[in-house]
Amino acid sequence: MKAIYGLYSSGRSAQQAFNRLKAAGIVERDIVVMSAQPMEDFEFGRSDNKTWMWWIACAGGLIGMATAFGLSWLTEMSWPINVGGLPTFAWWPNLIIIFELTMLGAILATVITLVVSAGLGRRPGFYDPAVTDGKILVGVANPSESSVRELESALEAVPGSQVKTI
Amino acid sequence: MTHPSPSHINRDLLRPLLQTSWRFYLLVGLLGSVVLTALVAWLSQAFFGFGITGIRWPIYWGFYVTSFVFWIGISHAGTLISAILRLVNAGWRRPVTRCAEVITVFALMIGALFPIIHLGRPWLAFWLFPYPSERLIWPNFRSPLVWDFFAINTYLTGSVLFLLLPIIPDFAVVRDRSTGLRRKIYSVLALGWAGTPRQWHRLETAMQIMAIGIIPVAVSVHTIVSFDFSMAPVPMWQTTIFGPYFVAGAIFSGIAALLIAMAVLRRFLQLQDYLHPVHFQNLGKLLLVMALLWGYFVFNERLVTYYGNEPSEMAVFWRTQRESFAPLYWTMVICNFVLPLVLMGIRYFRTITGCVIASLGVIVGMWLERFLIIVPSLGHKYLPYTFATYRPQPVEMIIAGTTFVAITLLYVLFAKVVPIISIWELKAGEHTPPSLRPPGSPEHALGELKL
């Protein structure tokens, strides 16, 4: 069996199913939840919300800043042209290039972190199109044969559930 | 106010993607043929040279640079407004943000074309790129034109990503509702999106970071475009007010473009359930604020010049106030200040129709503003031998005018392949959290002023 899951119409019932799976001995990281919108108001929607993305964005910005500094320094010093009496390497005009590449570095680092940490580009283990129709999927991937009956009853115990096995 | 169910939202917002009528092909055909005409005009300019345009010494910047500055200004509609509304978590932003972000991307793309159109030898545009030539000469990083290259490309890259990231969950919705080849294409575009809490959290964090990053970039872009002028010793250009003046003008024209786009989408895609009058009223109030700010900047610029009484500056000043450019100048003042003040300031007129009329006026007025910054100053510099007039020729008019058709075409094509309102954000706005909300709608009006 690939997975067992229930589809729920509201966050409240999905939370009940989530709690029942935990009570059945499933650890939180093994419970799969999928929804059509962020559900941070519920406990299941807040799982796995630790990220280094802010720090990685800052690091990306620093790399962008260093690149811009190096680019402007090396190119201006390798061909020193007198422009309006400014120093060969003038801070004021170069700050513009440095600022733009700093922000570009932060933006690109953010997007790369998103793609990698959210697992974009990888197929999910299982999926149900009802999720994008507003249902909330709560289930377990690759359950052991011995636990299927117990999981099924835990998921079905919530009123209005629609339990499926694939 | 009715709250549509998730399936209702899917059905309404996916209808333009999944159903195509002959009207769509007719519209695309018409718009496409106009764009082709401009392409022919541009090719003829490249073939015959700049002699067929009205651009000649000393007025080298005419319709093309006017359009460049204008479209970069329009691009401030989207990403900047969307980023601010996201950061302050304005509930009414949800149906508006994508309409706005799309304008940014397309306006930037069109604006960025103008420096290339403005080149006599456009095939050498790559000379602007920062790479060493065979003599190891790099572009001059101290030139405002190179700053433009970096600023516009950073903003374009950031805006494209800012637009694309929140589309991924909506691609998953389309994937789940389509079949055949379309399903395959949208499966690739959805990047395996499943909607796990981890994915939602990462996406929202990324959008927050990008919103914080994109606001200063947006401000910097138009400030740097203003440096193209204020760094040059030309009468009425070398002023410190140009940076904020250009940014305010850009946001002003951007809001106007957004209001027009929203009204057109609401009418033709039947989005009355999603784009409510309150969205127009809120943006209309922003338009009013920007009209006042624009008036304040113009007053500052004019008063300081007048008191300075520097002869070369005063010559340009009077050309726009009471001589040859006066009709254009006062049209600009009416379009940018009087019209929005009346239509958006009086509550009775702040309807969808009122917003569209005021916005059309602002679009015309802001294009005139860019033109009046460029041409009168270049045609009347310090010494009489530099005095000249500018007469735009058909090739310039066709190319500049067609950009409005081109952005419409791009918008129509985009709305055909991507839900023009963010489906997941709309659903998130409709979903009720466990603790009961106080009565009332999250789509509250902006402020409670009864003007």
Coordinates of C-alpha atoms in Angstrom, one line a residue, chain A residues 11-12 32-42 44-51 53-54 57 68 71-73 75-76 78-83 86-90 92-94 96-97 99-101 103-104 106-108 110-111 113-124 126-134, chain B residues 6-8 10 130 135-142 146-147 150-155 157-158 161 165 168-169 172-173 175-177 183 187 190-210 212-214 216-217 220-221 224 227 231 423-425 427-428 431-437:
Chain A
G11 CA -9.5 23.0 9.1
R12 CA -11.2 22.0 12.3
V32 CA 1.2 14.2 5.4
V33 CA -1.0 17.2 5.2
M34 CA -2.0 19.0 1.9
S35 CA -4.3 22.0 1.5
A36 CA -5.3 24.5 -1.1
Q37 CA -4.2 27.4 1.0
P38 CA -1.9 28.1 4.0
M39 CA -3.5 26.9 7.2
E40 CA -1.3 28.5 9.8
D41 CA -4.2 29.0 12.2
F42 CA -4.1 25.2 12.9
F44 CA -1.0 20.9 11.5
G45 CA -0.4 24.0 9.3
R46 CA 2.5 25.2 11.5
S47 CA 4.5 22.0 11.4
D48 CA 8.0 22.2 9.8
N49 CA 8.2 26.0 9.9
K50 CA 11.8 26.4 10.8
T51 CA 13.8 27.8 8.0
M53 CA 15.7 31.4 4.4
W54 CA 16.2 34.9 6.0
A57 CA 18.9 35.7 1.7
A68 CA 29.5 44.4 -7.3
L71 CA 33.4 44.2 -10.6
S72 CA 33.4 48.0 -10.2
W73 CA 36.8 48.1 -8.4
T75 CA 37.2 47.3 -14.0
E76 CA 37.7 50.9 -13.0
S78 CA 42.3 48.2 -14.7
W79 CA 41.4 51.1 -17.0
P80 CA 41.6 54.4 -15.0
I81 CA 39.6 57.0 -16.8
N82 CA 39.2 60.5 -15.4
V83 CA 35.5 61.3 -15.3
L86 CA 36.0 62.0 -9.7
P87 CA 38.5 59.6 -8.1
T88 CA 39.1 56.5 -10.3
F89 CA 37.1 54.4 -7.9
A90 CA 34.4 56.8 -6.6
W92 CA 29.0 57.6 -4.6
P93 CA 28.3 56.4 -8.2
N94 CA 29.5 52.8 -7.4
I96 CA 24.3 52.3 -7.0
I97 CA 25.7 49.2 -8.7
F99 CA 23.1 48.3 -4.0
E100 CA 21.4 46.8 -7.1
L101 CA 23.6 43.7 -7.1
M103 CA 19.4 43.1 -3.7
L104 CA 19.6 40.9 -6.7
A106 CA 19.3 38.4 -1.9
I107 CA 16.4 37.8 -4.2
L108 CA 18.1 35.0 -6.1
T110 CA 15.7 33.5 -1.6
V111 CA 14.2 31.8 -4.7
T113 CA 16.3 28.4 -1.1
L114 CA 12.5 28.2 -1.8
V115 CA 13.0 25.7 -4.7
V116 CA 15.3 23.5 -2.7
S117 CA 13.7 23.6 0.7
A118 CA 10.1 23.3 -0.5
G119 CA 11.0 20.4 -2.7
L120 CA 9.8 22.1 -5.9
G121 CA 10.4 20.1 -9.0
R122 CA 9.9 16.8 -7.2
R123 CA 6.8 14.7 -7.5
P124 CA 5.0 14.2 -4.2
F126 CA 0.9 10.6 -3.4
Y127 CA -1.6 13.3 -4.1
D128 CA -5.3 13.8 -4.6
P129 CA -6.8 16.5 -7.0
A130 CA -9.6 17.1 -4.5
V131 CA -7.0 19.2 -2.5
T132 CA -7.2 22.0 -5.0
D133 CA -11.0 21.9 -4.8
G134 CA -10.8 22.9 -1.1
Chain B
P6 CA -13.4 27.1 -3.2
S7 CA -15.0 25.2 -6.1
H8 CA -16.9 28.4 -7.2
N10 CA -11.9 27.6 -9.2
P130 CA 29.1 44.8 -18.5
R135 CA 40.6 46.0 -25.7
L136 CA 39.5 45.3 -22.1
I137 CA 37.4 48.5 -22.0
W138 CA 34.4 48.0 -19.7
P139 CA 31.3 50.1 -19.8
N140 CA 31.7 53.2 -17.6
F141 CA 30.1 52.2 -14.3
R142 CA 29.9 55.9 -13.3
V146 CA 24.9 51.8 -17.0
W147 CA 23.1 52.3 -13.7
F150 CA 21.6 47.3 -13.6
A151 CA 18.6 48.8 -11.9
I152 CA 16.1 47.8 -14.6
N153 CA 17.4 44.3 -14.9
T154 CA 17.4 43.8 -11.1
Y155 CA 13.9 45.1 -10.9
T157 CA 14.3 39.9 -12.5
G158 CA 12.8 40.5 -9.0
L161 CA 10.1 36.1 -9.7
L165 CA 6.3 32.3 -7.2
I168 CA 3.0 28.0 -8.8
P169 CA 0.0 26.9 -6.5
A172 CA -1.4 23.2 -9.6
V173 CA -5.1 24.1 -9.6
R175 CA -3.2 21.0 -13.6
D176 CA -5.9 19.3 -11.5
R177 CA -8.7 20.6 -13.7
R183 CA -2.4 18.9 -18.1
S187 CA 2.1 19.6 -14.5
A190 CA 3.4 23.5 -11.2
L191 CA 6.8 22.0 -10.2
G192 CA 5.1 19.1 -8.3
W193 CA 3.3 21.5 -6.0
A194 CA 1.2 19.6 -3.4
G195 CA 0.3 22.2 -0.8
T196 CA 2.1 20.8 2.2
P197 CA 2.5 23.0 5.2
R198 CA 6.3 23.1 4.5
Q199 CA 5.7 24.4 0.9
W200 CA 3.2 27.0 2.1
H201 CA 5.5 28.2 4.8
R202 CA 8.5 28.5 2.5
L203 CA 6.5 30.2 -0.2
E204 CA 5.1 32.8 2.3
T205 CA 8.5 33.4 3.8
A206 CA 10.0 33.9 0.3
M207 CA 7.3 36.3 -0.6
Q208 CA 7.9 38.3 2.6
I209 CA 11.6 38.5 1.9
M210 CA 11.1 39.5 -1.7
I212 CA 10.9 43.7 1.6
G213 CA 13.7 43.6 -1.0
I214 CA 11.7 44.7 -4.0
P216 CA 13.8 49.7 -2.2
V217 CA 14.7 48.3 -5.6
S220 CA 15.8 53.0 -6.8
V221 CA 14.8 52.2 -10.4
I224 CA 18.1 56.2 -11.3
F227 CA 19.4 60.6 -12.7
M231 CA 23.1 64.4 -13.8
I423 CA -6.8 31.6 -6.5
W424 CA -5.0 30.4 -3.4
E425 CA -4.8 33.9 -1.9
K427 CA -9.2 31.1 -0.8
A428 CA -7.0 32.0 2.1
H431 CA -11.1 30.6 5.0
T432 CA -12.2 31.1 8.6
P433 CA -9.7 30.5 11.3
P434 CA -10.6 28.6 14.5
S435 CA -11.0 31.6 16.7
L436 CA -14.0 33.5 15.5
R437 CA -13.3 36.8 13.7

